[in-house]
Short mmCIF file of C-alpha atoms in Angstrom, two decimals:
data_model
loop_
_atom_site.label_atom_id
_atom_site.label_comp_id
_atom_site.label_asym_id
_atom_site.label_seq_id
_atom_site.Cartn_x
_atom_site.Cartn_y
_atom_site.Cartn_z
CA UNK A 1 0.00 0.00 0.00
CA UNK A 2 1.53 3.27 -1.04
CA UNK A 3 1.31 6.21 1.30
CA UNK A 4 -0.48 9.46 0.42
CA UNK A 5 1.39 12.52 -0.67
CA UNK A 6 3.23 14.56 1.92
CA UNK A 7 4.35 18.18 1.73
CA UNK A 8 7.69 17.98 3.54
CA UNK A 9 9.66 21.21 3.87
CA UNK A 10 13.14 20.69 5.29
CA UNK A 11 13.49 24.33 6.23
CA UNK A 12 11.51 27.49 6.03
CA UNK A 13 13.16 28.65 2.82
CA UNK A 14 12.85 25.79 0.32
CA UNK A 15 10.66 22.78 -0.39
CA UNK A 16 12.38 19.39 -0.55
CA UNK A 17 13.30 18.69 -4.17
CA UNK A 18 16.06 16.71 -5.92
CA UNK A 19 16.70 19.81 -8.03
CA UNK A 20 17.30 22.24 -5.17
CA UNK A 21 16.25 25.70 -6.31
CA UNK A 22 16.41 24.91 -10.03
CA UNK A 23 12.70 24.34 -10.35
CA UNK A 24 11.96 27.97 -9.54
CA UNK A 25 14.38 29.21 -12.18
CA UNK A 26 12.95 26.85 -14.84
CA UNK A 27 16.38 25.44 -15.72
CA UNK A 28 15.42 21.93 -16.87
CA UNK A 29 15.69 22.12 -20.65
CA UNK A 30 15.82 18.32 -21.17
CA UNK A 31 12.28 17.85 -19.87
CA UNK A 32 11.06 20.77 -21.95
CA UNK A 33 12.59 19.33 -25.13
CA UNK A 34 10.85 15.99 -24.59
CA UNK A 35 7.33 17.45 -24.38
CA UNK A 36 6.62 17.58 -28.09
CA UNK A 37 7.66 13.97 -28.70
CA UNK A 38 5.55 12.84 -25.74
CA UNK A 39 2.50 14.58 -27.15
CA UNK A 40 3.02 12.96 -30.55
CA UNK A 41 3.27 9.54 -28.93
CA UNK A 42 -0.02 10.10 -27.14
CA UNK A 43 -1.78 10.96 -30.39
CA UNK A 44 -0.69 7.58 -31.80
CA UNK A 45 -1.35 5.58 -28.64
CA UNK A 46 -2.96 2.13 -28.75
CA UNK A 47 -6.10 1.49 -26.65
CA UNK A 48 -3.98 0.10 -23.80
CA UNK A 49 -1.65 3.10 -23.93
CA UNK A 50 -4.67 5.41 -23.96
CA UNK A 51 -5.91 3.72 -20.77
CA UNK A 52 -2.52 4.34 -19.13
CA UNK A 53 -2.68 8.01 -20.17
CA UNK A 54 -6.19 8.31 -18.70
CA UNK A 55 -5.15 6.61 -15.43
CA UNK A 56 -1.99 8.67 -14.97
CA UNK A 57 -3.74 11.91 -15.87
CA UNK A 58 -6.67 11.32 -13.51
CA UNK A 59 -4.39 10.35 -10.62
CA UNK A 60 -2.18 13.39 -11.18
CA UNK A 61 -5.16 15.76 -11.25
CA UNK A 62 -6.66 14.32 -8.04
CA UNK A 63 -3.34 14.46 -6.20
CA UNK A 64 -2.62 18.02 -7.31
CA UNK A 65 -6.08 19.13 -6.21
CA UNK A 66 -5.62 17.37 -2.87
CA UNK A 67 -2.54 19.50 -2.29
CA UNK A 68 -4.48 22.63 -3.32
CA UNK A 69 -1.81 23.33 -5.95
CA UNK A 70 -2.33 25.14 -9.22
CA UNK A 71 -0.60 23.87 -12.33
CA UNK A 72 1.82 26.78 -12.05
CA UNK A 73 2.70 25.89 -8.45
CA UNK A 74 3.23 22.21 -9.26
CA UNK A 75 5.36 23.22 -12.23
CA UNK A 76 7.59 25.28 -9.93
CA UNK A 77 7.92 22.41 -7.45
CA UNK A 78 8.60 19.67 -10.00
CA UNK A 79 10.49 21.41 -12.80
CA UNK A 80 7.92 20.13 -15.34
CA UNK A 81 6.32 22.82 -17.47
CA UNK A 82 2.72 23.86 -16.91
CA UNK A 83 1.85 22.92 -20.49
CA UNK A 84 3.21 19.41 -20.04
CA UNK A 85 1.36 18.91 -16.73
CA UNK A 86 -1.88 20.06 -18.34
CA UNK A 87 -1.45 17.68 -21.27
CA UNK A 88 -0.74 14.75 -18.92
CA UNK A 89 -3.81 15.52 -16.79
CA UNK A 90 -5.97 15.58 -19.92
CA UNK A 91 -4.55 12.25 -21.11
CA UNK A 92 -3.08 13.88 -24.20
CA UNK A 93 0.60 13.13 -23.44
CA UNK A 94 2.50 10.01 -22.49
CA UNK A 95 4.80 11.22 -19.67
CA UNK A 96 8.34 9.92 -19.59
CA UNK A 97 9.73 8.14 -16.54
CA UNK A 98 11.82 11.24 -15.84
CA UNK A 99 8.72 13.46 -15.90
CA UNK A 100 6.77 11.11 -13.63
CA UNK A 101 9.73 10.87 -11.26
CA UNK A 102 10.01 14.67 -10.98
CA UNK A 103 6.28 15.02 -10.25
CA UNK A 104 6.33 12.08 -7.83
CA UNK A 105 9.22 13.62 -5.90
CA UNK A 106 7.39 16.95 -5.68
CA UNK A 107 4.17 15.32 -4.39
CA UNK A 108 5.76 12.69 -2.14
CA UNK A 109 4.55 9.50 -3.84
CA UNK A 110 6.18 6.71 -5.84
CA UNK A 111 6.15 6.66 -9.64
CA UNK A 112 4.04 3.49 -9.54
CA UNK A 113 1.30 5.36 -7.62
CA UNK A 114 0.28 7.16 -10.82
CA UNK A 115 -0.22 3.81 -12.60
CA UNK A 116 -2.62 2.33 -10.06
CA UNK A 117 -6.10 2.06 -11.64
CA UNK A 118 -8.03 3.09 -8.53
CA UNK A 119 -7.51 4.93 -5.27
CA UNK A 120 -11.07 4.53 -4.02
CA UNK A 121 -10.69 1.71 -1.48
CA UNK A 122 -13.55 1.60 1.06
CA UNK A 123 -11.09 0.63 3.82
CA UNK A 124 -7.72 2.31 3.55
CA UNK A 125 -4.73 2.42 5.88
CA UNK A 126 -2.70 5.57 5.27
CA UNK A 127 0.88 5.23 6.44
CA UNK A 128 3.58 7.89 6.75
CA UNK A 129 6.12 8.01 3.97
CA UNK A 130 9.30 5.98 4.68
CA UNK A 131 11.20 9.25 4.12
CA UNK A 132 9.31 10.97 6.96
CA UNK A 133 11.40 10.80 10.19
CA UNK A 134 9.85 10.63 13.64
CA UNK A 135 11.85 13.73 14.55
CA UNK A 136 12.02 16.38 11.87
CA UNK A 137 15.31 18.13 11.09
CA UNK A 138 15.92 21.58 12.51
CA UNK A 139 13.30 24.08 11.30
CA UNK A 140 11.62 21.29 9.33
CA UNK A 141 7.91 21.10 8.57
CA UNK A 142 5.56 18.43 7.28
CA UNK A 143 1.94 18.53 6.15
CA UNK A 144 0.63 15.01 5.53
CA UNK A 145 -2.81 14.30 4.06
CA UNK A 146 -4.84 11.87 6.15
CA UNK A 147 -7.40 11.06 3.47
CA UNK A 148 -7.41 10.00 -0.15
CA UNK A 149 -8.20 12.71 -2.67
CA UNK A 150 -11.56 12.51 -4.48
CA UNK A 151 -13.02 14.67 -7.20
CA UNK A 152 -15.37 17.32 -5.85
CA UNK A 153 -14.31 16.71 -2.24
CA UNK A 154 -14.17 20.05 -0.45
CA UNK A 155 -12.65 18.89 2.85
CA UNK A 156 -8.99 18.13 3.45
CA UNK A 157 -7.65 16.55 6.65
CA UNK A 158 -3.95 16.80 7.50
CA UNK A 159 -1.36 15.99 10.14
CA UNK A 160 0.85 19.04 10.70
CA UNK A 161 4.31 18.67 12.26
CA UNK A 162 6.77 21.47 12.91
CA UNK A 163 10.25 21.15 14.36
CA UNK A 164 11.42 23.96 16.67
CA UNK A 165 11.74 27.04 14.50
CA UNK A 166 9.74 25.37 11.74
CA UNK A 167 7.29 27.34 9.59
CA UNK A 168 4.75 26.28 7.01
CA UNK A 169 2.25 28.27 4.96
CA UNK A 170 -0.36 27.66 2.26
CA UNK A 171 -1.15 30.32 -0.37
CA UNK A 172 -4.16 32.60 -0.22
CA UNK A 173 -7.34 31.60 -2.03
CA UNK A 174 -10.22 33.49 -3.63
CA UNK A 175 -12.88 31.66 -1.62
CA UNK A 176 -12.73 31.74 2.17
CA UNK A 177 -11.61 28.52 3.86
CA UNK A 178 -12.92 27.22 7.16
CA UNK A 179 -10.02 25.90 9.19
CA UNK A 180 -9.93 23.90 12.42
CA UNK A 181 -6.57 23.22 14.04
CA UNK A 182 -6.26 20.89 17.05
CA UNK A 183 -2.89 20.52 18.80
CA UNK A 184 -1.66 17.20 20.18
CA UNK A 185 1.86 18.11 21.34
CA UNK A 186 3.84 21.34 21.56
CA UNK A 187 2.52 24.88 21.16
CA UNK A 188 1.41 26.00 17.72
CA UNK A 189 1.68 29.64 16.70
CA UNK A 190 -1.14 30.49 14.27
CA UNK A 191 -0.86 33.81 12.47
CA UNK A 192 -4.17 35.45 11.50
CA UNK A 193 -4.36 38.92 9.99
CA UNK A 194 -0.92 39.67 11.40
CA UNK A 195 -1.83 38.56 14.95
CA UNK A 196 -0.45 35.54 16.80
CA UNK A 197 -2.67 32.93 18.43
CA UNK A 198 -0.97 30.28 20.60
CA UNK A 199 -2.72 26.89 20.57
CA UNK A 200 -1.66 24.41 23.27
CA UNK A 201 -2.19 20.63 23.63
CA UNK A 202 -5.87 19.57 23.61
CA UNK A 203 -6.89 23.05 22.43
CA UNK A 204 -8.28 23.84 19.01
CA UNK A 205 -8.62 27.00 16.97
CA UNK A 206 -11.38 27.49 14.41
CA UNK A 207 -11.35 30.32 11.91
CA UNK A 208 -12.40 31.34 8.41
CA UNK A 209 -10.01 33.15 6.12
CA UNK A 210 -9.01 33.48 2.48
CA UNK A 211 -5.57 34.88 3.32
CA UNK A 212 -2.50 32.66 3.31
CA UNK A 213 -2.52 30.05 6.08
CA UNK A 214 0.59 30.29 8.26
CA UNK A 215 1.76 28.12 11.16
CA UNK A 216 4.94 28.47 13.18
CA UNK A 217 6.68 26.68 16.05
CA UNK A 218 8.56 29.17 18.22
CA UNK A 219 9.04 26.71 21.12
CA UNK A 220 11.66 24.03 21.81
CA UNK A 221 9.38 20.99 21.39
CA UNK A 222 8.21 19.52 18.10
CA UNK A 223 4.58 20.37 17.33
CA UNK A 224 2.03 17.83 16.19
CA UNK A 225 -1.40 19.12 15.20
CA UNK A 226 -4.33 18.04 13.06
CA UNK A 227 -5.80 20.40 10.51
CA UNK A 228 -9.18 20.27 8.80
CA UNK A 229 -9.61 22.67 5.87
CA UNK A 230 -12.98 23.08 4.22
CA UNK A 231 -13.69 25.13 1.12
CA UNK A 232 -17.41 26.00 1.14
CA UNK A 233 -19.46 25.25 -1.95
CA UNK A 234 -21.75 27.69 -3.66
CA UNK A 235 -24.80 26.24 -1.87
CA UNK A 236 -23.30 26.22 1.64
CA UNK A 237 -24.53 29.70 2.44
CA UNK A 238 -28.10 28.96 1.41
CA UNK A 239 -30.84 27.94 3.86
#
């Protein structure tokens, strides 16, 4: 059983990536040069190859949405161009092993995860990634999904861990998000509209905001908290 994707930030300045900071500068010309040939291969794909394209594309789209990432953000994290990611999600391109590996590294799953035909098990044990240590490195942060992504699902449930000095944030959104954070160990520093709110063990903080979500650990003990994020639908405010 493969584990769900994990956003693991080793320090407050850069996300974990085999390419270091190169993904932000867009300095991966080899992947870019392979996009056209991959698209041509997809247009000539056999029925079995078309099924693989559909499976990989659907799994990539669900996982990206689970992380609340835009195509541009995933492109920056993985080093794969936005155009290529879009074509893969639509089943129009056959991604190379290198492309899948880059995306898998950015999202914290194995390459084989994208080839699995279904991720809709009724009973599912979600395990931490083997790369996730019990004690995070200095200033490290980890946000681990505790549910499998599904199309149209507006709730996301996470385990949040912050090493001393660790910081993690999620980008602002157009629609307001309802957030509930419950702390298990340590003291979590939640920043709302520029103000600090300290949440201690067995306490929870509930708020609604469309600004960036920001959490910080300014203490000397690793923080473990559980975060529920809900994006209201258009009908939620009715009745």
